[in-house]
PDB file of C-alpha atoms in Angstrom:
ATOM      1  CA  MET A   1      -0.605  -0.057   0.190  1.00 41.00           C
ATOM      2  CA  ALA A   2       1.304   3.644  -0.790  1.00 47.00           C
ATOM      3  CA  VAL A   3       2.295   6.074   1.403  1.00 53.00           C
ATOM      4  CA  GLY A   4      -0.497   8.380   2.087  1.00 61.00           C
ATOM      5  CA  ASP A   5      -3.198   6.216  -0.362  1.00 65.00           C
ATOM      6  CA  VAL A   6      -6.582   8.163   0.124  1.00 73.00           C
ATOM      7  CA  ARG A   7      -8.651   5.429  -1.422  1.00 74.00           C
ATOM      8  CA  VAL A   8      -8.372   3.553   2.254  1.00 72.00           C
ATOM      9  CA  LEU A   9     -10.933   6.016   3.103  1.00 78.00           C
ATOM     10  CA  ASN A  10     -12.426   6.305  -0.057  1.00 82.00           C
ATOM     11  CA  ASN A  11     -15.114   3.908   0.851  1.00 87.00           C
ATOM     12  CA  PRO A  12     -17.800   2.695   3.682  1.00 92.00           C
ATOM     13  CA  VAL A  13     -15.761   1.369   6.447  1.00 92.00           C
ATOM     14  CA  GLY A  14     -13.038   4.687   5.674  1.00 91.00           C
ATOM     15  CA  TYR A  15     -16.264   6.792   5.961  1.00 93.00           C
ATOM     16  CA  VAL A  16     -17.766   4.948   8.936  1.00 95.00           C
ATOM     17  CA  ARG A  17     -14.682   5.580  10.159  1.00 94.00           C
ATOM     18  CA  VAL A  18     -14.037   9.647   9.600  1.00 94.00           C
ATOM     19  CA  ALA A  19     -18.424   9.887  10.975  1.00 96.00           C
ATOM     20  CA  ALA A  20     -16.813   8.521  13.604  1.00 96.00           C
ATOM     21  CA  CYS A  21     -13.697  10.554  14.933  1.00 95.00           C
ATOM     22  CA  LEU A  22     -15.991  13.426  14.122  1.00 96.00           C
ATOM     23  CA  PHE A  23     -18.546  12.525  16.403  1.00 97.00           C
ATOM     24  CA  ALA A  24     -16.835  12.116  19.112  1.00 96.00           C
ATOM     25  CA  CYS A  25     -14.830  14.870  18.887  1.00 96.00           C
ATOM     26  CA  VAL A  26     -18.048  17.406  18.714  1.00 96.00           C
ATOM     27  CA  ALA A  27     -19.822  15.296  21.446  1.00 95.00           C
ATOM     28  CA  PHE A  28     -16.579  16.289  23.666  1.00 94.00           C
ATOM     29  CA  SER A  29     -16.201  19.322  22.379  1.00 95.00           C
ATOM     30  CA  LEU A  30     -20.029  20.620  23.327  1.00 94.00           C
ATOM     31  CA  VAL A  31     -19.716  19.224  26.549  1.00 93.00           C
ATOM     32  CA  VAL A  32     -15.748  20.814  27.103  1.00 92.00           C
ATOM     33  CA  HIS A  33     -17.728  24.287  26.308  1.00 91.00           C
ATOM     34  CA  VAL A  34     -20.051  24.783  28.565  1.00 89.00           C
ATOM     35  CA  GLU A  35     -18.682  22.846  31.395  1.00 87.00           C
ATOM     36  CA  ASN A  36     -21.335  21.313  31.827  1.00 85.00           C
ATOM     37  CA  TRP A  37     -20.134  17.289  33.207  1.00 86.00           C
ATOM     38  CA  ALA A  38     -18.797  16.351  36.489  1.00 85.00           C
ATOM     39  CA  GLY A  39     -17.889  13.726  39.317  1.00 87.00           C
ATOM     40  CA  ARG A  40     -17.189  10.152  37.785  1.00 88.00           C
ATOM     41  CA  GLU A  41     -20.251  10.027  35.291  1.00 89.00           C
ATOM     42  CA  GLY A  42     -19.512  14.001  33.696  1.00 92.00           C
ATOM     43  CA  GLY A  43     -15.308  12.431  33.917  1.00 93.00           C
ATOM     44  CA  TRP A  44     -16.689   8.677  31.827  1.00 94.00           C
ATOM     45  CA  CYS A  45     -18.398  10.426  29.373  1.00 95.00           C
ATOM     46  CA  ILE A  46     -15.233  12.767  29.110  1.00 95.00           C
ATOM     47  CA  PHE A  47     -13.139  10.083  28.946  1.00 96.00           C
ATOM     48  CA  VAL A  48     -15.489   8.203  26.094  1.00 96.00           C
ATOM     49  CA  TRP A  49     -14.754  10.091  23.659  1.00 96.00           C
ATOM     50  CA  CYS A  50     -11.662  11.019  24.091  1.00 96.00           C
ATOM     51  CA  PHE A  51     -10.139   7.572  24.005  1.00 96.00           C
ATOM     52  CA  CYS A  52     -12.927   7.076  20.315  1.00 96.00           C
ATOM     53  CA  PHE A  53     -12.107  10.123  18.981  1.00 96.00           C
ATOM     54  CA  VAL A  54      -7.907   9.086  19.690  1.00 96.00           C
ATOM     55  CA  ALA A  55      -7.919   6.124  19.269  1.00 95.00           C
ATOM     56  CA  THR A  56      -9.882   5.852  16.233  1.00 95.00           C
ATOM     57  CA  LEU A  57      -7.629   8.610  14.336  1.00 95.00           C
ATOM     58  CA  LEU A  58      -5.442   6.392  14.960  1.00 94.00           C
ATOM     59  CA  VAL A  59      -6.234   4.056  13.013  1.00 93.00           C
ATOM     60  CA  LEU A  60      -6.602   6.513  10.151  1.00 92.00           C
ATOM     61  CA  VAL A  61      -3.568   7.700  10.130  1.00 91.00           C
ATOM     62  CA  VAL A  62      -1.426   4.559  10.457  1.00 90.00           C
ATOM     63  CA  GLU A  63      -3.749   2.551   7.582  1.00 87.00           C
ATOM     64  CA  PHE A  64      -4.095   5.958   5.616  1.00 87.00           C
ATOM     65  CA  THR A  65       0.041   6.141   5.735  1.00 86.00           C
ATOM     66  CA  GLY A  66       0.381   2.451   5.778  1.00 81.00           C
ATOM     67  CA  LEU A  67       2.191   1.685   9.071  1.00 82.00           C
ATOM     68  CA  GLN A  68       0.299  -2.001   9.930  1.00 82.00           C
ATOM     69  CA  SER A  69       3.097  -4.053   9.050  1.00 79.00           C
ATOM     70  CA  ARG A  70       5.394  -1.497  12.039  1.00 83.00           C
ATOM     71  CA  VAL A  71       2.117  -2.009  13.957  1.00 84.00           C
ATOM     72  CA  PRO A  72       2.965  -4.228  17.351  1.00 82.00           C
ATOM     73  CA  VAL A  73      -0.870  -6.128  16.782  1.00 85.00           C
ATOM     74  CA  SER A  74      -2.665  -7.871  14.775  1.00 86.00           C
ATOM     75  CA  TRP A  75      -4.013  -5.609  12.539  1.00 88.00           C
ATOM     76  CA  ARG A  76      -6.701  -8.096  11.378  1.00 88.00           C
ATOM     77  CA  ASN A  77      -8.263  -8.156  15.255  1.00 91.00           C
ATOM     78  CA  GLY A  78      -7.337  -4.813  16.485  1.00 91.00           C
ATOM     79  CA  PRO A  79      -9.007  -2.006  14.335  1.00 93.00           C
ATOM     80  CA  ILE A  80     -12.605  -4.721  15.170  1.00 94.00           C
ATOM     81  CA  THR A  81     -11.759  -5.053  18.382  1.00 95.00           C
ATOM     82  CA  LEU A  82     -11.109  -1.341  19.101  1.00 95.00           C
ATOM     83  CA  ALA A  83     -14.457  -0.242  16.586  1.00 96.00           C
ATOM     84  CA  ALA A  84     -16.828  -3.147  19.314  1.00 96.00           C
ATOM     85  CA  LEU A  85     -15.395  -1.685  22.603  1.00 96.00           C
ATOM     86  CA  ALA A  86     -15.475   2.136  21.051  1.00 96.00           C
ATOM     87  CA  SER A  87     -19.942   1.522  19.599  1.00 97.00           C
ATOM     88  CA  LEU A  88     -20.293  -0.006  23.750  1.00 96.00           C
ATOM     89  CA  MET A  89     -18.382   2.739  25.433  1.00 96.00           C
ATOM     90  CA  CYS A  90     -20.305   5.407  23.648  1.00 96.00           C
ATOM     91  CA  LEU A  91     -24.042   3.147  23.734  1.00 96.00           C
ATOM     92  CA  SER A  92     -22.606   4.504  28.047  1.00 96.00           C
ATOM     93  CA  ALA A  93     -22.275   7.812  27.478  1.00 95.00           C
ATOM     94  CA  SER A  94     -25.187   8.511  25.676  1.00 96.00           C
ATOM     95  CA  VAL A  95     -27.044   7.272  28.336  1.00 94.00           C
ATOM     96  CA  ILE A  96     -25.430   8.351  31.734  1.00 93.00           C
ATOM     97  CA  TYR A  97     -24.908  11.817  29.730  1.00 93.00           C
ATOM     98  CA  PRO A  98     -28.536  12.667  29.833  1.00 93.00           C
ATOM     99  CA  LEU A  99     -29.159  10.589  32.450  1.00 89.00           C
ATOM    100  CA  TYR A 100     -26.925  12.477  34.964  1.00 87.00           C
ATOM    101  CA  PHE A 101     -26.186  15.762  32.945  1.00 88.00           C
ATOM    102  CA  VAL A 102     -29.440  17.356  30.730  1.00 86.00           C
ATOM    103  CA  SER A 103     -32.606  15.966  32.581  1.00 77.00           C
ATOM    104  CA  GLN A 104     -32.108  18.208  35.490  1.00 72.00           C
ATOM    105  CA  GLN A 105     -31.424  21.777  33.542  1.00 64.00           C
ATOM    106  CA  ARG A 106     -33.688  23.844  32.451  1.00 67.00           C
ATOM    107  CA  ARG A 107     -34.535  23.985  28.848  1.00 61.00           C
ATOM    108  CA  THR A 108     -33.421  27.295  28.058  1.00 62.00           C
ATOM    109  CA  ASP A 109     -30.353  27.100  29.228  1.00 79.00           C
ATOM    110  CA  ASP A 110     -27.322  26.166  26.602  1.00 82.00           C
ATOM    111  CA  GLN A 111     -26.308  23.879  28.915  1.00 86.00           C
ATOM    112  CA  TYR A 112     -29.369  22.146  28.171  1.00 87.00           C
ATOM    113  CA  ARG A 113     -28.535  23.283  24.756  1.00 89.00           C
ATOM    114  CA  TYR A 114     -25.421  21.712  24.274  1.00 91.00           C
ATOM    115  CA  GLY A 115     -26.263  18.796  26.153  1.00 91.00           C
ATOM    116  CA  VAL A 116     -29.022  17.327  24.093  1.00 93.00           C
ATOM    117  CA  ALA A 117     -26.505  18.251  20.631  1.00 94.00           C
ATOM    118  CA  ALA A 118     -23.891  15.990  22.815  1.00 95.00           C
ATOM    119  CA  THR A 119     -26.185  13.395  23.050  1.00 95.00           C
ATOM    120  CA  ILE A 120     -27.366  13.424  19.548  1.00 96.00           C
ATOM    121  CA  PHE A 121     -23.796  13.102  18.195  1.00 97.00           C
ATOM    122  CA  SER A 122     -22.294  11.128  20.219  1.00 97.00           C
ATOM    123  CA  CYS A 123     -25.549   8.574  19.604  1.00 97.00           C
ATOM    124  CA  LEU A 124     -24.604   9.291  15.983  1.00 97.00           C
ATOM    125  CA  ALA A 125     -20.997   7.586  17.152  1.00 97.00           C
ATOM    126  CA  THR A 126     -22.311   4.734  18.505  1.00 97.00           C
ATOM    127  CA  VAL A 127     -24.786   4.507  15.383  1.00 97.00           C
ATOM    128  CA  ALA A 128     -20.823   5.042  13.456  1.00 97.00           C
ATOM    129  CA  TYR A 129     -19.079   1.598  15.285  1.00 97.00           C
ATOM    130  CA  CYS A 130     -21.651  -0.055  15.097  1.00 96.00           C
ATOM    131  CA  GLY A 131     -22.091   0.306  10.444  1.00 95.00           C
ATOM    132  CA  GLU A 132     -17.499  -0.570  10.464  1.00 95.00           C
ATOM    133  CA  VAL A 133     -18.299  -3.487  12.790  1.00 95.00           C
ATOM    134  CA  SER A 134     -21.234  -4.917  10.371  1.00 93.00           C
ATOM    135  CA  LEU A 135     -18.917  -4.176   7.626  1.00 92.00           C
ATOM    136  CA  THR A 136     -15.420  -5.360   8.772  1.00 90.00           C
ATOM    137  CA  ARG A 137     -17.145  -7.961  10.877  1.00 89.00           C
ATOM    138  CA  ALA A 138     -16.336 -12.077   9.549  1.00 77.00           C
ATOM    139  CA  ARG A 139     -18.000 -13.328   6.401  1.00 75.00           C
ATOM    140  CA  PRO A 140     -19.526 -16.590   6.340  1.00 66.00           C
ATOM    141  CA  GLY A 141     -16.175 -19.013   4.396  1.00 61.00           C
ATOM    142  CA  GLU A 142     -14.093 -16.026   5.362  1.00 63.00           C
ATOM    143  CA  VAL A 143     -10.528 -16.031   6.336  1.00 60.00           C
ATOM    144  CA  THR A 144     -10.192 -13.709   9.182  1.00 74.00           C
ATOM    145  CA  GLY A 145      -9.029 -12.702  12.730  1.00 83.00           C
ATOM    146  CA  TYR A 146     -10.587 -14.061  15.826  1.00 88.00           C
ATOM    147  CA  MET A 147     -12.147 -10.779  16.390  1.00 90.00           C
ATOM    148  CA  ALA A 148     -13.951 -10.154  13.609  1.00 90.00           C
ATOM    149  CA  THR A 149     -16.496 -13.956  14.150  1.00 89.00           C
ATOM    150  CA  THR A 150     -19.126 -13.716  16.195  1.00 90.00           C
ATOM    151  CA  PRO A 151     -17.856 -15.364  19.452  1.00 91.00           C
ATOM    152  CA  GLY A 152     -14.852 -12.477  19.058  1.00 92.00           C
ATOM    153  CA  LEU A 153     -17.093 -10.133  19.051  1.00 94.00           C
ATOM    154  CA  LEU A 154     -18.922 -11.689  22.254  1.00 95.00           C
ATOM    155  CA  LYS A 155     -15.839 -11.672  24.290  1.00 95.00           C
ATOM    156  CA  VAL A 156     -16.257  -7.683  23.721  1.00 96.00           C
ATOM    157  CA  VAL A 157     -19.481  -7.758  25.198  1.00 97.00           C
ATOM    158  CA  GLU A 158     -18.630  -9.757  28.025  1.00 96.00           C
ATOM    159  CA  SER A 159     -15.476  -7.847  28.868  1.00 96.00           C
ATOM    160  CA  PHE A 160     -17.587  -4.807  28.937  1.00 96.00           C
ATOM    161  CA  THR A 161     -20.546  -6.053  30.737  1.00 96.00           C
ATOM    162  CA  ALA A 162     -18.184  -7.666  33.883  1.00 95.00           C
ATOM    163  CA  CYS A 163     -16.573  -3.861  33.748  1.00 94.00           C
ATOM    164  CA  VAL A 164     -20.530  -1.860  34.890  1.00 94.00           C
ATOM    165  CA  LEU A 165     -20.741  -4.921  36.475  1.00 93.00           C
ATOM    166  CA  PHE A 166     -17.874  -3.976  38.604  1.00 93.00           C
ATOM    167  CA  VAL A 167     -19.357  -0.625  39.463  1.00 90.00           C
ATOM    168  CA  PHE A 168     -22.523  -1.680  40.443  1.00 91.00           C
ATOM    169  CA  VAL A 169     -20.968  -4.266  42.511  1.00 91.00           C
ATOM    170  CA  SER A 170     -18.950  -1.809  44.364  1.00 87.00           C
ATOM    171  CA  GLU A 171     -22.427  -0.002  45.739  1.00 84.00           C
ATOM    172  CA  ALA A 172     -24.772  -2.804  46.163  1.00 83.00           C
ATOM    173  CA  GLY A 173     -22.478  -4.314  48.475  1.00 80.00           C
ATOM    174  CA  TYR A 174     -20.666  -7.921  48.900  1.00 78.00           C
ATOM    175  CA  SER A 175     -18.423  -8.837  51.961  1.00 76.00           C
ATOM    176  CA  HIS A 176     -21.168  -9.539  55.042  1.00 79.00           C
ATOM    177  CA  TYR A 177     -22.319 -13.532  52.893  1.00 81.00           C
ATOM    178  CA  GLY A 178     -19.765 -15.311  51.150  1.00 85.00           C
ATOM    179  CA  GLY A 179     -21.871 -16.796  48.476  1.00 87.00           C
ATOM    180  CA  LEU A 180     -21.359 -12.493  48.059  1.00 90.00           C
ATOM    181  CA  GLN A 181     -18.194 -13.238  47.341  1.00 92.00           C
ATOM    182  CA  TRP A 182     -18.467 -16.161  45.571  1.00 94.00           C
ATOM    183  CA  CYS A 183     -20.360 -14.026  42.954  1.00 94.00           C
ATOM    184  CA  LEU A 184     -17.719 -11.603  42.880  1.00 94.00           C
ATOM    185  CA  ALA A 185     -14.967 -14.508  42.700  1.00 95.00           C
ATOM    186  CA  VAL A 186     -16.280 -15.114  39.617  1.00 96.00           C
ATOM    187  CA  TYR A 187     -17.152 -11.876  37.796  1.00 96.00           C
ATOM    188  CA  CYS A 188     -13.466 -11.876  38.126  1.00 96.00           C
ATOM    189  CA  ILE A 189     -12.535 -14.792  36.769  1.00 96.00           C
ATOM    190  CA  CYS A 190     -14.269 -14.230  34.016  1.00 96.00           C
ATOM    191  CA  PHE A 191     -13.699 -11.196  32.694  1.00 96.00           C
ATOM    192  CA  ILE A 192      -9.530 -11.781  33.069  1.00 96.00           C
ATOM    193  CA  LEU A 193     -10.568 -14.758  30.525  1.00 94.00           C
ATOM    194  CA  SER A 194     -12.438 -12.697  28.669  1.00 95.00           C
ATOM    195  CA  VAL A 195      -9.813  -9.956  28.539  1.00 95.00           C
ATOM    196  CA  ALA A 196      -7.107 -12.431  28.141  1.00 94.00           C
ATOM    197  CA  VAL A 197      -8.594 -13.714  25.124  1.00 93.00           C
ATOM    198  CA  ILE A 198      -9.025 -10.675  23.306  1.00 94.00           C
ATOM    199  CA  LEU A 199      -5.548  -9.418  24.130  1.00 93.00           C
ATOM    200  CA  LEU A 200      -3.829 -13.010  22.828  1.00 91.00           C
ATOM    201  CA  CYS A 201      -5.593 -13.204  19.349  1.00 91.00           C
ATOM    202  CA  VAL A 202      -4.809  -8.745  19.395  1.00 91.00           C
ATOM    203  CA  GLY A 203      -0.818  -9.503  20.070  1.00 88.00           C
ATOM    204  CA  GLU A 204      -1.051 -12.537  17.888  1.00 85.00           C
ATOM    205  CA  CYS A 205       0.493 -14.722  20.380  1.00 85.00           C
ATOM    206  CA  THR A 206      -2.400 -17.736  20.207  1.00 83.00           C
ATOM    207  CA  SER A 207       0.489 -19.498  19.656  1.00 82.00           C
ATOM    208  CA  TRP A 208       2.382 -19.358  22.803  1.00 83.00           C
ATOM    209  CA  LEU A 209      -1.505 -21.496  24.492  1.00 84.00           C
ATOM    210  CA  PRO A 210      -0.058 -25.061  25.767  1.00 86.00           C
ATOM    211  CA  VAL A 211      -3.230 -26.366  24.664  1.00 86.00           C
ATOM    212  CA  PRO A 212      -4.690 -25.873  20.569  1.00 85.00           C
ATOM    213  CA  PHE A 213      -6.326 -22.344  20.750  1.00 85.00           C
ATOM    214  CA  ASP A 214      -9.906 -23.803  19.522  1.00 84.00           C
ATOM    215  CA  ARG A 215     -10.182 -26.562  22.731  1.00 85.00           C
ATOM    216  CA  PHE A 216      -8.692 -23.811  25.410  1.00 88.00           C
ATOM    217  CA  LEU A 217     -12.325 -21.221  23.464  1.00 90.00           C
ATOM    218  CA  GLY A 218     -14.345 -23.924  24.194  1.00 88.00           C
ATOM    219  CA  ALA A 219     -13.528 -24.661  27.927  1.00 90.00           C
ATOM    220  CA  TYR A 220     -13.203 -21.324  28.174  1.00 92.00           C
ATOM    221  CA  ALA A 221     -16.510 -21.225  26.992  1.00 93.00           C
ATOM    222  CA  LEU A 222     -18.043 -23.635  28.907  1.00 93.00           C
ATOM    223  CA  LEU A 223     -16.484 -22.719  32.263  1.00 95.00           C
ATOM    224  CA  ALA A 224     -18.010 -18.926  31.619  1.00 96.00           C
ATOM    225  CA  VAL A 225     -21.637 -20.556  31.729  1.00 96.00           C
ATOM    226  CA  LEU A 226     -21.143 -23.204  34.790  1.00 97.00           C
ATOM    227  CA  LEU A 227     -19.719 -20.269  36.684  1.00 96.00           C
ATOM    228  CA  TYR A 228     -22.371 -17.318  35.759  1.00 97.00           C
ATOM    229  CA  ALA A 229     -25.092 -19.815  36.399  1.00 96.00           C
ATOM    230  CA  THR A 230     -24.324 -20.236  40.137  1.00 96.00           C
ATOM    231  CA  ALA A 231     -23.900 -16.653  40.164  1.00 96.00           C
ATOM    232  CA  LEU A 232     -27.310 -15.872  38.344  1.00 95.00           C
ATOM    233  CA  VAL A 233     -28.921 -17.776  41.870  1.00 94.00           C
ATOM    234  CA  VAL A 234     -26.564 -17.380  44.402  1.00 93.00           C
ATOM    235  CA  TRP A 235     -27.175 -13.717  44.057  1.00 92.00           C
ATOM    236  CA  PRO A 236     -30.305 -13.518  44.001  1.00 92.00           C
ATOM    237  CA  ILE A 237     -30.484 -15.277  47.465  1.00 90.00           C
ATOM    238  CA  PHE A 238     -28.005 -13.253  49.129  1.00 87.00           C
ATOM    239  CA  CYS A 239     -29.578 -10.119  47.865  1.00 86.00           C
ATOM    240  CA  PHE A 240     -33.104 -11.045  47.769  1.00 84.00           C
ATOM    241  CA  ASP A 241     -34.482 -13.206  49.740  1.00 78.00           C
ATOM    242  CA  LYS A 242     -35.883 -12.614  53.534  1.00 76.00           C
ATOM    243  CA  HIS A 243     -33.669 -14.111  56.084  1.00 75.00           C
ATOM    244  CA  TYR A 244     -30.397 -12.072  54.084  1.00 71.00           C
ATOM    245  CA  GLY A 245     -31.209  -8.731  52.411  1.00 69.00           C
ATOM    246  CA  SER A 246     -34.802  -7.840  51.272  1.00 74.00           C
ATOM    247  CA  PRO A 247     -37.368  -8.563  48.559  1.00 75.00           C
ATOM    248  CA  SER A 248     -39.121  -5.787  47.965  1.00 76.00           C
ATOM    249  CA  ARG A 249     -37.013  -1.954  47.497  1.00 76.00           C
ATOM    250  CA  PRO A 250     -36.918  -0.556  51.730  1.00 74.00           C
ATOM    251  CA  SER A 251     -38.646   2.391  52.065  1.00 72.00           C
ATOM    252  CA  SER A 252     -35.212   4.357  52.601  1.00 73.00           C
ATOM    253  CA  CYS A 253     -34.721   4.555  49.357  1.00 76.00           C
ATOM    254  CA  ASN A 254     -36.943   6.855  48.553  1.00 74.00           C
ATOM    255  CA  ASN A 255     -36.870   8.906  44.655  1.00 70.00           C
ATOM    256  CA  ARG A 256     -32.528   7.985  44.912  1.00 70.00           C
ATOM    257  CA  ARG A 257     -30.635   5.551  43.853  1.00 74.00           C
ATOM    258  CA  CYS A 258     -30.032   3.214  46.736  1.00 79.00           C
ATOM    259  CA  GLN A 259     -27.696  -0.627  47.467  1.00 81.00           C
ATOM    260  CA  TRP A 260     -31.124  -2.017  46.695  1.00 81.00           C
ATOM    261  CA  ASP A 261     -31.056  -0.660  42.956  1.00 83.00           C
ATOM    262  CA  SER A 262     -27.298  -1.406  42.498  1.00 88.00           C
ATOM    263  CA  ARG A 263     -28.290  -4.691  43.902  1.00 89.00           C
ATOM    264  CA  VAL A 264     -30.666  -5.659  41.136  1.00 91.00           C
ATOM    265  CA  ALA A 265     -28.933  -3.897  38.044  1.00 92.00           C
ATOM    266  CA  VAL A 266     -25.793  -6.564  39.434  1.00 94.00           C
ATOM    267  CA  ALA A 267     -28.774  -9.346  39.057  1.00 94.00           C
ATOM    268  CA  VAL A 268     -30.293  -7.951  35.162  1.00 95.00           C
ATOM    269  CA  LEU A 269     -26.064  -7.636  34.307  1.00 96.00           C
ATOM    270  CA  THR A 270     -25.687 -10.727  35.113  1.00 96.00           C
ATOM    271  CA  GLY A 271     -28.763 -12.318  33.484  1.00 96.00           C
ATOM    272  CA  PHE A 272     -27.547 -11.083  30.449  1.00 96.00           C
ATOM    273  CA  ASN A 273     -24.358 -11.366  30.752  1.00 96.00           C
ATOM    274  CA  PHE A 274     -25.082 -15.517  31.421  1.00 97.00           C
ATOM    275  CA  LEU A 275     -26.921 -15.119  27.896  1.00 97.00           C
ATOM    276  CA  VAL A 276     -24.015 -13.622  26.191  1.00 96.00           C
ATOM    277  CA  TYR A 277     -21.749 -16.479  27.130  1.00 96.00           C
ATOM    278  CA  LEU A 278     -23.828 -18.940  26.466  1.00 96.00           C
ATOM    279  CA  ALA A 279     -24.198 -17.590  23.281  1.00 95.00           C
ATOM    280  CA  ASP A 280     -20.916 -17.890  22.899  1.00 93.00           C
ATOM    281  CA  LEU A 281     -20.239 -21.378  23.763  1.00 93.00           C
ATOM    282  CA  ILE A 282     -22.647 -22.319  20.938  1.00 90.00           C
ATOM    283  CA  TYR A 283     -20.711 -21.125  18.441  1.00 87.00           C
ATOM    284  CA  SER A 284     -17.797 -21.710  20.001  1.00 83.00           C
ATOM    285  CA  SER A 285     -18.576 -25.319  19.127  1.00 81.00           C
ATOM    286  CA  ARG A 286     -19.684 -25.340  16.209  1.00 75.00           C
ATOM    287  CA  LEU A 287     -17.232 -21.494  14.719  1.00 60.00           C
ATOM    288  CA  ILE A 288     -14.315 -23.519  12.156  1.00 48.00           C
ATOM    289  CA  PHE A 289     -11.578 -21.056  12.617  1.00 47.00           C
ATOM    290  CA  ILE A 290      -8.378 -21.409   9.762  1.00 43.00           C
ATOM    291  CA  ARG A 291      -5.481 -19.628  11.265  1.00 44.00           C
ATOM    292  CA  THR A 292      -3.408 -17.977   8.749  1.00 37.00           C
TER     293      THR A 292
END
């Protein structure tokens, strides 16, 4: 590929990457302009838009200059992994930002108008990244990297969901009962293994494993399903059974988010990640992975 080849931008994938980069930059700029962000929620949204902008810009620069072979990552796995992660991150920012920084503003305020505009551009960035994933994911019979396959993309969803779980678990409290501590251990073990798979693929280090990669993936997916199945049962017992927790929302919560709400969120996310791991197991058992 020639250095400065504009053809890498003059195609559908290039279009959605440029669009996602611009949308994230605009969302960040609008929020910073009116200084309408604070706390960890605002910090997360700012980080998301900055990270997505910089990372996507780097991908565009590398492809434009033809330096893929000199980058110490697998270019078959790296960009689509980034796009999948960015789509989830922008989606979270598109929900968190209006919830915390737009809904409480008066509609006549500049912060409200700029906040609505930032939310719209964040949503557009989410759509653009989803479009990139759709355009670059593996097609039937196509020889490509593992992260471009459905099980590979599910690994990104599993890891991101686990990160959200950790936030709610820290708010829900887990030190009172051994069962809740077991659930936290499940989330940590599965998260570490999912991230390890992603890093092995992006770093082209799958040959380091002492067993064939496809067998490792199948065994890991089965283990994760079994572990999450236990958490799916144990967490509600120790949080909502009347002998251990509260089966209904306490009156002390009133109209604010409390520990009980975080426990419900953990239960829902546990069920969601269980289904994702189950789908991962099904796809992994059917996938014929061709290593090149």
